């Protein structure tokens, strides 16, 4: 049996109960293995993923992964994940949540290895995408922390904005380089590019009582703090559950079951707001009589806080809309309509759904045909705030995105 204490791989067990017992022991202090006088602790990483809405024809979960990745069913919703490219070792567990729409991967691999594995398995796969926890979603979860947590507890928030498109970024680092750096160490400072550009990274770990009174003032004073990319939700006793913008969560508590419950809350919120966006946005036509038809649906609009320069706009078009490996995960045919206006006949690489996008120096406006995953909206908002403009206004038709998220949280 291969134990993961040293390697990060899980043992080959045969039931949910045995894995829960194992992971509960994993996340508690392991006496007898001191690390600089402190007990050794193995962190469980969770990757929240997206397939498609239940009315979309999605293949069985165990058939949508690459051929070298084998899912062995343990019960109705839990699978043991083995990878033939890694000597059939157990890289983790996958649990199917929210009626199968949101599989989540639990793994004990070091974060650099688990991030790389997820990129290899998920990014080229049209049936899978990450949960994109946009700043409005994380801020709504922050409000949940304020309501449900004792004010003497410490809370951790992380903010980050890098003006990726303001300078010739592709001459120095690629997006893949940035992803590798972010995965190298969760608490390690990311090296700066040799090319100077605006880049802000702020991490706050403070008592909730102080954050309740001071945080909003800081956000109002400094625009990059609108881009919330990390939030640690305190656990019931000590530690917490650290959420990241790209759907990863790390268990810093003493309980795997507590961690799983927190992930379940996030997934329910995400599913609710995604379904709400789809119901409001999907563009469809209905035949009216013999000679006419009606159109339903609405655009999603992302308005920039400041007009983009022509140079920044052009780099955004070239690197985000045209480049096949863009983190926006979209592509298609760009038609120029002016110096700072383009139309994109786009393809979302999640589900390969077509959509239309208008990009100008003032806004992005997208039309999503019926069947397009609402995940597209969260991915656009997350990456725009992180790399283009941290302080944007987002509308789902006539409804503010923040309102949709807040009302979805009330329904969870």
mmCIF file of C-alpha atoms in Angstrom:
data_model
loop_
_atom_site.group_PDB
_atom_site.id
_atom_site.type_symbol
_atom_site.label_atom_id
_atom_site.label_comp_id
_atom_site.label_asym_id
_atom_site.label_seq_id
_atom_site.Cartn_x
_atom_site.Cartn_y
_atom_site.Cartn_z
ATOM 1 C CA UNK A 1 0.000 0.000 0.000
ATOM 2 C CA UNK A 2 1.388 3.409 -0.994
ATOM 3 C CA UNK A 3 0.843 5.960 1.751
ATOM 4 C CA UNK A 4 0.649 9.624 0.938
ATOM 5 C CA UNK A 5 2.418 10.999 3.996
ATOM 6 C CA UNK A 6 5.611 11.378 1.959
ATOM 7 C CA UNK A 7 4.452 11.152 -1.656
ATOM 8 C CA UNK A 8 1.033 12.795 -1.633
ATOM 9 C CA UNK A 9 -0.655 9.717 -3.111
ATOM 10 C CA UNK A 10 -3.595 8.117 -1.321
ATOM 11 C CA UNK A 11 -3.796 4.463 -0.303
ATOM 12 C CA UNK A 12 -6.003 2.154 -2.370
ATOM 13 C CA UNK A 13 -9.096 1.770 -0.174
ATOM 14 C CA UNK A 14 -12.461 0.316 -1.136
ATOM 15 C CA UNK A 15 -15.158 2.432 0.509
ATOM 16 C CA UNK A 16 -16.199 5.974 1.345
ATOM 17 C CA UNK A 17 -16.152 5.239 5.071
ATOM 18 C CA UNK A 18 -12.539 4.055 4.970
ATOM 19 C CA UNK A 19 -11.424 7.123 3.002
ATOM 20 C CA UNK A 20 -13.260 9.501 5.326
ATOM 21 C CA UNK A 21 -11.596 7.885 8.326
ATOM 22 C CA UNK A 22 -8.242 8.088 6.552
ATOM 23 C CA UNK A 23 -8.630 11.747 5.578
ATOM 24 C CA UNK A 24 -9.884 12.725 9.008
ATOM 25 C CA UNK A 25 -6.646 11.295 10.369
ATOM 26 C CA UNK A 26 -4.678 12.975 7.597
ATOM 27 C CA UNK A 27 -5.737 16.448 8.573
ATOM 28 C CA UNK A 28 -4.964 16.082 12.276
ATOM 29 C CA UNK A 29 -1.531 16.517 13.793
ATOM 30 C CA UNK A 30 0.663 13.453 13.229
ATOM 31 C CA UNK A 31 2.567 12.973 16.454
ATOM 32 C CA UNK A 32 5.921 11.349 16.139
ATOM 33 C CA UNK A 33 6.832 13.231 12.970
ATOM 34 C CA UNK A 34 8.003 16.586 14.310
ATOM 35 C CA UNK A 35 8.841 19.364 11.883
ATOM 36 C CA UNK A 36 10.973 21.956 13.574
ATOM 37 C CA UNK A 37 9.278 21.245 16.891
ATOM 38 C CA UNK A 38 5.799 21.406 15.369
ATOM 39 C CA UNK A 39 3.620 18.418 14.367
ATOM 40 C CA UNK A 40 3.573 17.575 10.682
ATOM 41 C CA UNK A 41 0.308 18.267 8.887
ATOM 42 C CA UNK A 42 -0.754 17.176 5.410
ATOM 43 C CA UNK A 43 -3.149 19.553 3.672
ATOM 44 C CA UNK A 44 -6.007 18.267 1.544
ATOM 45 C CA UNK A 45 -6.485 20.274 -1.655
ATOM 46 C CA UNK A 46 -9.903 20.363 -3.303
ATOM 47 C CA UNK A 47 -10.527 21.342 -6.921
ATOM 48 C CA UNK A 48 -14.123 22.293 -7.713
ATOM 49 C CA UNK A 49 -15.020 21.590 -11.342
ATOM 50 C CA UNK A 50 -17.915 22.162 -13.741
ATOM 51 C CA UNK A 51 -19.467 19.923 -16.383
ATOM 52 C CA UNK A 52 -22.788 21.250 -17.710
ATOM 53 C CA UNK A 53 -26.403 21.866 -16.790
ATOM 54 C CA UNK A 54 -28.483 18.729 -16.218
ATOM 55 C CA UNK A 55 -30.426 19.243 -19.474
ATOM 56 C CA UNK A 56 -27.173 19.166 -21.493
ATOM 57 C CA UNK A 57 -26.148 15.746 -22.827
ATOM 58 C CA UNK A 58 -22.991 15.053 -20.805
ATOM 59 C CA UNK A 59 -21.171 11.697 -21.042
ATOM 60 C CA UNK A 60 -20.783 9.655 -17.846
ATOM 61 C CA UNK A 61 -18.221 11.181 -15.506
ATOM 62 C CA UNK A 62 -15.844 8.213 -15.726
ATOM 63 C CA UNK A 63 -15.644 8.587 -19.530
ATOM 64 C CA UNK A 64 -14.770 12.277 -19.860
ATOM 65 C CA UNK A 65 -11.265 12.093 -18.415
ATOM 66 C CA UNK A 66 -8.146 11.277 -20.480
ATOM 67 C CA UNK A 67 -7.581 7.591 -21.216
ATOM 68 C CA UNK A 68 -4.747 7.295 -18.678
ATOM 69 C CA UNK A 69 -6.984 8.549 -15.843
ATOM 70 C CA UNK A 70 -9.193 5.805 -14.402
ATOM 71 C CA UNK A 71 -12.164 6.439 -12.130
ATOM 72 C CA UNK A 72 -13.147 3.499 -9.930
ATOM 73 C CA UNK A 73 -16.642 3.851 -8.489
ATOM 74 C CA UNK A 74 -16.863 3.447 -4.711
ATOM 75 C CA UNK A 75 -20.547 4.384 -4.377
ATOM 76 C CA UNK A 76 -23.169 6.428 -6.227
ATOM 77 C CA UNK A 77 -21.155 9.667 -6.171
ATOM 78 C CA UNK A 78 -17.581 8.896 -5.069
ATOM 79 C CA UNK A 79 -14.722 7.642 -7.276
ATOM 80 C CA UNK A 80 -11.131 6.667 -6.604
ATOM 81 C CA UNK A 81 -8.851 8.317 -9.196
ATOM 82 C CA UNK A 82 -5.844 6.400 -10.511
ATOM 83 C CA UNK A 83 -3.413 7.670 -13.143
ATOM 84 C CA UNK A 84 -1.676 5.187 -15.446
ATOM 85 C CA UNK A 85 0.968 7.789 -16.288
ATOM 86 C CA UNK A 86 1.923 7.758 -12.593
ATOM 87 C CA UNK A 87 2.164 3.980 -12.152
ATOM 88 C CA UNK A 88 -1.580 3.695 -11.440
ATOM 89 C CA UNK A 89 -1.160 5.404 -8.117
ATOM 90 C CA UNK A 90 -4.178 7.001 -6.449
ATOM 91 C CA UNK A 91 -3.945 10.739 -7.081
ATOM 92 C CA UNK A 92 -7.161 11.505 -5.212
ATOM 93 C CA UNK A 93 -10.913 11.098 -4.959
ATOM 94 C CA UNK A 94 -13.630 12.632 -7.121
ATOM 95 C CA UNK A 95 -17.064 13.281 -5.666
ATOM 96 C CA UNK A 96 -19.970 14.211 -7.918
ATOM 97 C CA UNK A 97 -21.995 17.060 -6.361
ATOM 98 C CA UNK A 98 -25.074 19.071 -7.393
ATOM 99 C CA UNK A 99 -26.755 16.335 -9.439
ATOM 100 C CA UNK A 100 -23.490 15.585 -11.201
ATOM 101 C CA UNK A 101 -22.868 19.100 -12.489
ATOM 102 C CA UNK A 102 -19.958 19.805 -10.163
ATOM 103 C CA UNK A 103 -17.391 17.051 -9.586
ATOM 104 C CA UNK A 104 -14.792 17.916 -6.949
ATOM 105 C CA UNK A 105 -11.312 16.419 -6.668
ATOM 106 C CA UNK A 106 -9.800 15.794 -3.218
ATOM 107 C CA UNK A 107 -6.046 15.223 -3.268
ATOM 108 C CA UNK A 108 -3.090 15.269 -0.875
ATOM 109 C CA UNK A 109 -0.493 15.929 -3.585
ATOM 110 C CA UNK A 110 1.750 18.967 -3.068
ATOM 111 C CA UNK A 111 0.044 22.021 -4.549
ATOM 112 C CA UNK A 112 2.561 22.432 -7.391
ATOM 113 C CA UNK A 113 1.947 18.832 -8.487
ATOM 114 C CA UNK A 114 -1.823 18.905 -8.020
ATOM 115 C CA UNK A 115 -2.150 22.193 -9.945
ATOM 116 C CA UNK A 116 -0.111 20.737 -12.790
ATOM 117 C CA UNK A 117 -2.218 17.558 -12.811
ATOM 118 C CA UNK A 118 -5.471 19.528 -12.926
ATOM 119 C CA UNK A 119 -4.181 21.749 -15.745
ATOM 120 C CA UNK A 120 -3.228 18.655 -17.749
ATOM 121 C CA UNK A 121 -6.537 16.909 -17.192
ATOM 122 C CA UNK A 122 -9.021 19.803 -17.177
ATOM 123 C CA UNK A 123 -7.763 22.626 -19.399
ATOM 124 C CA UNK A 124 -7.766 20.698 -22.739
ATOM 125 C CA UNK A 125 -11.044 18.948 -21.890
ATOM 126 C CA UNK A 126 -14.201 20.536 -23.371
ATOM 127 C CA UNK A 127 -16.394 18.666 -20.881
ATOM 128 C CA UNK A 128 -14.675 20.165 -17.834
ATOM 129 C CA UNK A 129 -13.911 23.612 -16.505
ATOM 130 C CA UNK A 130 -12.934 25.031 -13.142
ATOM 131 C CA UNK A 131 -15.279 26.855 -10.834
ATOM 132 C CA UNK A 132 -14.312 30.493 -11.305
ATOM 133 C CA UNK A 133 -14.929 32.151 -7.951
ATOM 134 C CA UNK A 134 -15.221 35.753 -9.092
ATOM 135 C CA UNK A 135 -14.666 38.619 -6.670
ATOM 136 C CA UNK A 136 -18.438 39.215 -6.224
ATOM 137 C CA UNK A 137 -18.853 35.541 -5.261
ATOM 138 C CA UNK A 138 -15.931 35.675 -2.802
ATOM 139 C CA UNK A 139 -17.179 38.988 -1.355
ATOM 140 C CA UNK A 140 -20.599 37.384 -0.809
ATOM 141 C CA UNK A 141 -18.890 34.504 1.013
ATOM 142 C CA UNK A 142 -17.000 37.136 3.025
ATOM 143 C CA UNK A 143 -20.397 38.532 4.123
ATOM 144 C CA UNK A 144 -21.348 35.004 5.138
ATOM 145 C CA UNK A 145 -18.185 34.871 7.292
ATOM 146 C CA UNK A 146 -19.147 38.180 8.891
ATOM 147 C CA UNK A 147 -22.590 36.835 9.789
ATOM 148 C CA UNK A 148 -21.530 33.416 11.039
ATOM 149 C CA UNK A 149 -18.143 33.856 12.726
ATOM 150 C CA UNK A 150 -17.209 35.114 16.178
ATOM 151 C CA UNK A 151 -15.549 38.524 15.919
ATOM 152 C CA UNK A 152 -12.444 37.433 17.840
ATOM 153 C CA UNK A 153 -11.525 34.897 15.096
ATOM 154 C CA UNK A 154 -8.831 35.693 12.544
ATOM 155 C CA UNK A 155 -9.816 35.835 8.874
ATOM 156 C CA UNK A 156 -7.512 35.792 5.860
ATOM 157 C CA UNK A 157 -8.272 37.627 2.601
ATOM 158 C CA UNK A 158 -6.068 37.925 -0.475
ATOM 159 C CA UNK A 159 -6.326 40.561 -3.198
ATOM 160 C CA UNK A 160 -4.431 40.628 -6.467
ATOM 161 C CA UNK A 161 -4.430 42.636 -9.669
ATOM 162 C CA UNK A 162 -1.796 42.643 -12.385
ATOM 163 C CA UNK A 163 -2.176 44.905 -15.408
ATOM 164 C CA UNK A 164 -1.172 42.052 -17.703
ATOM 165 C CA UNK A 165 -2.208 43.784 -20.917
ATOM 166 C CA UNK A 166 -0.664 47.215 -20.275
ATOM 167 C CA UNK A 167 2.845 46.142 -21.341
ATOM 168 C CA UNK A 168 4.200 43.540 -23.805
ATOM 169 C CA UNK A 169 3.777 40.689 -21.320
ATOM 170 C CA UNK A 170 4.352 37.978 -23.899
ATOM 171 C CA UNK A 171 7.973 39.146 -24.375
ATOM 172 C CA UNK A 172 8.810 38.179 -20.809
ATOM 173 C CA UNK A 173 6.458 35.660 -19.197
ATOM 174 C CA UNK A 174 3.691 33.588 -20.682
ATOM 175 C CA UNK A 175 0.446 32.843 -18.871
ATOM 176 C CA UNK A 176 1.760 29.322 -18.279
ATOM 177 C CA UNK A 177 4.803 30.791 -16.495
ATOM 178 C CA UNK A 178 2.512 32.746 -14.165
ATOM 179 C CA UNK A 179 0.466 29.637 -13.423
ATOM 180 C CA UNK A 180 3.649 27.715 -12.540
ATOM 181 C CA UNK A 181 4.804 30.507 -10.218
ATOM 182 C CA UNK A 182 1.445 30.666 -8.456
ATOM 183 C CA UNK A 183 1.566 26.916 -7.828
ATOM 184 C CA UNK A 184 5.130 26.855 -6.486
ATOM 185 C CA UNK A 185 4.188 27.729 -2.916
ATOM 186 C CA UNK A 186 0.909 29.007 -1.528
ATOM 187 C CA UNK A 187 2.632 31.499 0.750
ATOM 188 C CA UNK A 188 5.669 32.343 -1.369
ATOM 189 C CA UNK A 189 5.950 35.728 -3.058
ATOM 190 C CA UNK A 190 5.552 35.445 -6.824
ATOM 191 C CA UNK A 191 8.600 36.789 -8.707
ATOM 192 C CA UNK A 192 8.004 40.026 -10.536
ATOM 193 C CA UNK A 193 8.452 40.293 -14.264
ATOM 194 C CA UNK A 194 11.470 42.127 -15.606
ATOM 195 C CA UNK A 195 8.996 44.369 -17.432
ATOM 196 C CA UNK A 196 7.509 46.952 -15.075
ATOM 197 C CA UNK A 197 3.745 47.247 -14.878
ATOM 198 C CA UNK A 198 1.102 47.811 -12.261
ATOM 199 C CA UNK A 199 0.924 44.849 -9.939
ATOM 200 C CA UNK A 200 -0.715 44.689 -6.538
ATOM 201 C CA UNK A 201 -0.795 41.735 -4.171
ATOM 202 C CA UNK A 202 -2.183 42.235 -0.674
ATOM 203 C CA UNK A 203 -2.841 39.560 1.962
ATOM 204 C CA UNK A 204 -4.617 40.437 5.192
ATOM 205 C CA UNK A 205 -4.847 38.146 8.214
ATOM 206 C CA UNK A 206 -6.695 40.049 10.923
ATOM 207 C CA UNK A 207 -9.381 39.724 13.563
ATOM 208 C CA UNK A 208 -12.876 39.871 12.164
ATOM 209 C CA UNK A 209 -13.782 42.687 14.567
ATOM 210 C CA UNK A 210 -11.212 44.983 12.916
ATOM 211 C CA UNK A 211 -11.969 43.893 9.343
ATOM 212 C CA UNK A 212 -15.670 44.556 9.903
ATOM 213 C CA UNK A 213 -14.955 48.248 10.482
ATOM 214 C CA UNK A 214 -11.896 48.896 8.308
ATOM 215 C CA UNK A 215 -11.939 46.686 5.216
ATOM 216 C CA UNK A 216 -14.544 48.554 3.186
ATOM 217 C CA UNK A 217 -12.647 51.822 3.700
ATOM 218 C CA UNK A 218 -9.499 50.196 2.309
ATOM 219 C CA UNK A 219 -11.387 48.831 -0.713
ATOM 220 C CA UNK A 220 -12.887 52.253 -1.409
ATOM 221 C CA UNK A 221 -9.441 53.883 -1.231
ATOM 222 C CA UNK A 222 -7.487 51.392 -3.378
ATOM 223 C CA UNK A 223 -9.077 49.982 -6.535
ATOM 224 C CA UNK A 224 -7.017 46.728 -6.760
ATOM 225 C CA UNK A 225 -8.716 45.591 -3.554
ATOM 226 C CA UNK A 226 -11.883 45.104 -5.585
ATOM 227 C CA UNK A 227 -10.128 42.021 -6.994
ATOM 228 C CA UNK A 228 -10.565 39.517 -4.176
ATOM 229 C CA UNK A 229 -8.873 36.267 -5.173
ATOM 230 C CA UNK A 230 -8.548 34.387 -1.861
ATOM 231 C CA UNK A 231 -10.708 33.945 1.229
ATOM 232 C CA UNK A 232 -10.238 31.698 4.222
ATOM 233 C CA UNK A 233 -13.542 30.700 5.822
ATOM 234 C CA UNK A 234 -12.894 29.912 9.509
ATOM 235 C CA UNK A 235 -13.573 26.336 10.599
ATOM 236 C CA UNK A 236 -15.756 25.401 13.540
ATOM 237 C CA UNK A 237 -12.826 25.087 15.927
ATOM 238 C CA UNK A 238 -9.461 26.263 14.581
ATOM 239 C CA UNK A 239 -7.965 26.936 11.176
ATOM 240 C CA UNK A 240 -10.172 27.267 8.138
ATOM 241 C CA UNK A 241 -10.854 26.545 4.497
ATOM 242 C CA UNK A 242 -8.894 28.673 2.040
ATOM 243 C CA UNK A 243 -10.724 29.383 -1.223
ATOM 244 C CA UNK A 244 -8.987 30.591 -4.388
ATOM 245 C CA UNK A 245 -10.390 32.358 -7.450
ATOM 246 C CA UNK A 246 -9.755 29.345 -9.738
ATOM 247 C CA UNK A 247 -11.891 26.909 -7.762
ATOM 248 C CA UNK A 248 -9.172 25.446 -5.543
ATOM 249 C CA UNK A 249 -9.665 25.114 -1.799
ATOM 250 C CA UNK A 250 -7.099 24.065 0.799
ATOM 251 C CA UNK A 251 -8.069 22.552 4.121
ATOM 252 C CA UNK A 252 -6.260 24.366 6.933
ATOM 253 C CA UNK A 253 -8.621 22.957 9.569
ATOM 254 C CA UNK A 254 -8.454 19.772 11.636
ATOM 255 C CA UNK A 255 -11.431 18.127 9.930
ATOM 256 C CA UNK A 256 -11.939 16.807 6.413
ATOM 257 C CA UNK A 257 -15.707 16.573 6.983
ATOM 258 C CA UNK A 258 -15.824 20.258 7.965
ATOM 259 C CA UNK A 259 -13.853 21.038 4.807
ATOM 260 C CA UNK A 260 -16.228 18.970 2.663
ATOM 261 C CA UNK A 261 -19.232 20.808 4.146
ATOM 262 C CA UNK A 262 -17.696 24.189 3.310
ATOM 263 C CA UNK A 263 -16.965 23.061 -0.252
ATOM 264 C CA UNK A 264 -20.584 21.921 -0.496
ATOM 265 C CA UNK A 265 -21.780 25.403 0.502
ATOM 266 C CA UNK A 266 -19.597 27.042 -2.140
ATOM 267 C CA UNK A 267 -20.788 24.624 -4.820
ATOM 268 C CA UNK A 268 -24.452 25.219 -3.955
ATOM 269 C CA UNK A 269 -24.000 28.990 -4.176
ATOM 270 C CA UNK A 270 -22.123 28.666 -7.448
ATOM 271 C CA UNK A 271 -24.693 26.362 -8.984
ATOM 272 C CA UNK A 272 -27.567 28.636 -7.938
ATOM 273 C CA UNK A 273 -26.084 31.830 -9.365
ATOM 274 C CA UNK A 274 -24.937 30.027 -12.540
ATOM 275 C CA UNK A 275 -28.419 28.641 -13.181
ATOM 276 C CA UNK A 276 -29.912 32.075 -12.466
ATOM 277 C CA UNK A 277 -27.549 33.665 -15.008
ATOM 278 C CA UNK A 278 -28.390 31.051 -17.628
ATOM 279 C CA UNK A 279 -32.132 31.499 -17.150
ATOM 280 C CA UNK A 280 -31.791 35.263 -17.551
ATOM 281 C CA UNK A 281 -29.183 35.447 -20.313
ATOM 282 C CA UNK A 282 -29.754 32.595 -22.727
ATOM 283 C CA UNK A 283 -30.792 33.992 -26.096
ATOM 284 C CA UNK A 284 -33.446 31.979 -27.890
ATOM 285 C CA UNK A 285 -36.085 32.527 -30.564
ATOM 286 C CA UNK A 286 -39.689 31.420 -30.576
ATOM 287 C CA UNK A 287 -41.855 31.214 -33.678
ATOM 288 C CA UNK A 288 -44.795 33.641 -33.580
ATOM 289 C CA UNK A 289 -47.308 32.912 -36.321
ATOM 290 C CA UNK A 290 -46.133 32.154 -39.835
ATOM 291 C CA UNK A 291 -44.006 35.236 -40.479
ATOM 292 C CA UNK A 292 -42.540 36.299 -37.167
ATOM 293 C CA UNK A 293 -40.605 35.250 -34.097
ATOM 294 C CA UNK A 294 -39.839 36.586 -30.635
ATOM 295 C CA UNK A 295 -36.417 36.774 -29.021
ATOM 296 C CA UNK A 296 -35.790 36.048 -25.338
ATOM 297 C CA UNK A 297 -32.624 36.495 -23.315
ATOM 298 C CA UNK A 298 -30.293 39.357 -22.430
ATOM 299 C CA UNK A 299 -26.621 40.344 -22.768
ATOM 300 C CA UNK A 300 -23.998 40.200 -20.041
ATOM 301 C CA UNK A 301 -22.234 43.560 -19.821
ATOM 302 C CA UNK A 302 -18.884 44.284 -18.170
ATOM 303 C CA UNK A 303 -18.206 48.039 -17.965
ATOM 304 C CA UNK A 304 -14.647 49.204 -17.295
ATOM 305 C CA UNK A 305 -14.034 51.836 -14.626
ATOM 306 C CA UNK A 306 -11.703 53.701 -16.995
ATOM 307 C CA UNK A 307 -11.330 53.721 -20.751
ATOM 308 C CA UNK A 308 -8.580 51.379 -21.957
ATOM 309 C CA UNK A 309 -5.778 52.868 -23.991
ATOM 310 C CA UNK A 310 -5.581 51.752 -27.593
ATOM 311 C CA UNK A 311 -2.351 49.840 -26.903
ATOM 312 C CA UNK A 312 -3.843 48.008 -23.915
ATOM 313 C CA UNK A 313 -7.006 47.223 -25.858
ATOM 314 C CA UNK A 314 -5.015 45.781 -28.764
ATOM 315 C CA UNK A 315 -2.937 43.577 -26.468
ATOM 316 C CA UNK A 316 -6.109 42.358 -24.783
ATOM 317 C CA UNK A 317 -7.580 41.407 -28.165
ATOM 318 C CA UNK A 318 -4.385 39.661 -29.297
ATOM 319 C CA UNK A 319 -3.599 37.814 -26.057
ATOM 320 C CA UNK A 320 -7.045 37.155 -24.578
ATOM 321 C CA UNK A 321 -9.336 36.778 -27.589
ATOM 322 C CA UNK A 322 -7.048 35.440 -30.321
ATOM 323 C CA UNK A 323 -4.490 33.311 -28.447
ATOM 324 C CA UNK A 324 -5.466 29.652 -28.234
ATOM 325 C CA UNK A 325 -3.981 29.179 -24.759
ATOM 326 C CA UNK A 326 -5.558 32.269 -23.193
ATOM 327 C CA UNK A 327 -6.754 31.871 -19.611
ATOM 328 C CA UNK A 328 -10.110 33.257 -20.803
ATOM 329 C CA UNK A 329 -10.544 29.914 -22.608
ATOM 330 C CA UNK A 330 -12.338 31.456 -25.560
ATOM 331 C CA UNK A 331 -11.449 31.912 -29.196
ATOM 332 C CA UNK A 332 -12.973 32.534 -32.600
ATOM 333 C CA UNK A 333 -12.928 35.062 -35.440
ATOM 334 C CA UNK A 334 -12.203 38.702 -34.613
ATOM 335 C CA UNK A 335 -13.629 41.432 -36.863
ATOM 336 C CA UNK A 336 -12.320 44.973 -36.474
ATOM 337 C CA UNK A 337 -14.992 47.665 -36.225
ATOM 338 C CA UNK A 338 -12.691 50.526 -35.261
ATOM 339 C CA UNK A 339 -9.445 51.370 -33.443
ATOM 340 C CA UNK A 340 -10.861 50.179 -30.111
ATOM 341 C CA UNK A 341 -13.842 48.063 -31.109
ATOM 342 C CA UNK A 342 -14.002 44.446 -32.264
ATOM 343 C CA UNK A 343 -16.650 41.792 -32.687
ATOM 344 C CA UNK A 344 -15.825 38.198 -31.853
ATOM 345 C CA UNK A 345 -17.729 35.271 -33.319
ATOM 346 C CA UNK A 346 -16.553 33.218 -30.393
ATOM 347 C CA UNK A 347 -16.292 29.658 -29.206
ATOM 348 C CA UNK A 348 -16.184 28.871 -25.513
ATOM 349 C CA UNK A 349 -13.747 25.994 -25.149
ATOM 350 C CA UNK A 350 -15.868 24.627 -22.342
ATOM 351 C CA UNK A 351 -18.579 22.644 -24.185
ATOM 352 C CA UNK A 352 -17.488 24.262 -27.501
ATOM 353 C CA UNK A 353 -20.514 26.534 -27.430
ATOM 354 C CA UNK A 354 -20.691 29.504 -29.847
ATOM 355 C CA UNK A 355 -21.366 33.008 -28.548
ATOM 356 C CA UNK A 356 -21.016 36.629 -29.664
ATOM 357 C CA UNK A 357 -18.793 39.186 -27.946
ATOM 358 C CA UNK A 358 -18.369 42.904 -28.533
ATOM 359 C CA UNK A 359 -15.202 44.348 -27.025
ATOM 360 C CA UNK A 360 -14.493 48.067 -26.870
ATOM 361 C CA UNK A 361 -12.251 50.271 -24.767
ATOM 362 C CA UNK A 362 -15.283 50.931 -22.545
ATOM 363 C CA UNK A 363 -16.956 47.552 -22.126
ATOM 364 C CA UNK A 364 -17.408 43.903 -23.002
ATOM 365 C CA UNK A 365 -20.862 42.765 -24.110
ATOM 366 C CA UNK A 366 -21.624 39.071 -24.672
ATOM 367 C CA UNK A 367 -24.637 37.203 -26.003
ATOM 368 C CA UNK A 368 -24.885 33.592 -24.864
ATOM 369 C CA UNK A 369 -27.104 31.278 -26.938
ATOM 370 C CA UNK A 370 -29.169 28.658 -25.166
ATOM 371 C CA UNK A 371 -26.936 25.825 -23.942
ATOM 372 C CA UNK A 372 -23.901 28.017 -23.202
ATOM 373 C CA UNK A 373 -22.636 27.316 -19.685
ATOM 374 C CA UNK A 374 -23.112 30.197 -17.264
ATOM 375 C CA UNK A 375 -19.580 29.441 -16.106
ATOM 376 C CA UNK A 376 -18.518 31.646 -19.038
ATOM 377 C CA UNK A 377 -19.759 34.704 -17.133
ATOM 378 C CA UNK A 378 -17.810 33.911 -13.968
ATOM 379 C CA UNK A 379 -14.635 33.189 -15.963
ATOM 380 C CA UNK A 380 -14.900 36.491 -17.842
ATOM 381 C CA UNK A 381 -15.500 38.524 -14.677
ATOM 382 C CA UNK A 382 -12.741 36.786 -12.697
ATOM 383 C CA UNK A 383 -10.037 37.281 -15.312
ATOM 384 C CA UNK A 384 -11.079 40.800 -16.304
ATOM 385 C CA UNK A 385 -10.844 41.947 -12.689
ATOM 386 C CA UNK A 386 -7.557 40.188 -12.117
ATOM 387 C CA UNK A 387 -5.731 41.228 -15.299
ATOM 388 C CA UNK A 388 -7.539 44.134 -16.954
ATOM 389 C CA UNK A 389 -9.642 46.287 -14.597
ATOM 390 C CA UNK A 390 -10.258 45.421 -10.924
ATOM 391 C CA UNK A 391 -13.215 47.791 -10.533
ATOM 392 C CA UNK A 392 -15.814 46.835 -13.129
ATOM 393 C CA UNK A 393 -19.597 47.003 -13.181
ATOM 394 C CA UNK A 394 -21.233 43.764 -14.332
ATOM 395 C CA UNK A 395 -24.823 43.379 -15.461
ATOM 396 C CA UNK A 396 -26.846 40.277 -16.313
ATOM 397 C CA UNK A 397 -29.329 42.007 -18.562
ATOM 398 C CA UNK A 398 -30.873 44.644 -16.283
ATOM 399 C CA UNK A 399 -29.790 42.906 -13.050
ATOM 400 C CA UNK A 400 -26.516 43.695 -11.344
ATOM 401 C CA UNK A 401 -24.257 40.670 -11.041
ATOM 402 C CA UNK A 402 -23.680 41.367 -7.325
ATOM 403 C CA UNK A 403 -27.445 41.336 -6.735
ATOM 404 C CA UNK A 404 -27.770 37.982 -8.513
ATOM 405 C CA UNK A 405 -24.996 36.543 -6.321
ATOM 406 C CA UNK A 406 -26.494 37.951 -3.105
ATOM 407 C CA UNK A 407 -29.991 36.647 -3.853
ATOM 408 C CA UNK A 408 -28.543 33.277 -4.827
ATOM 409 C CA UNK A 409 -26.792 33.110 -1.449
ATOM 410 C CA UNK A 410 -30.127 33.808 0.264
ATOM 411 C CA UNK A 411 -31.601 30.842 -1.615
ATOM 412 C CA UNK A 412 -28.850 28.377 -0.614
#
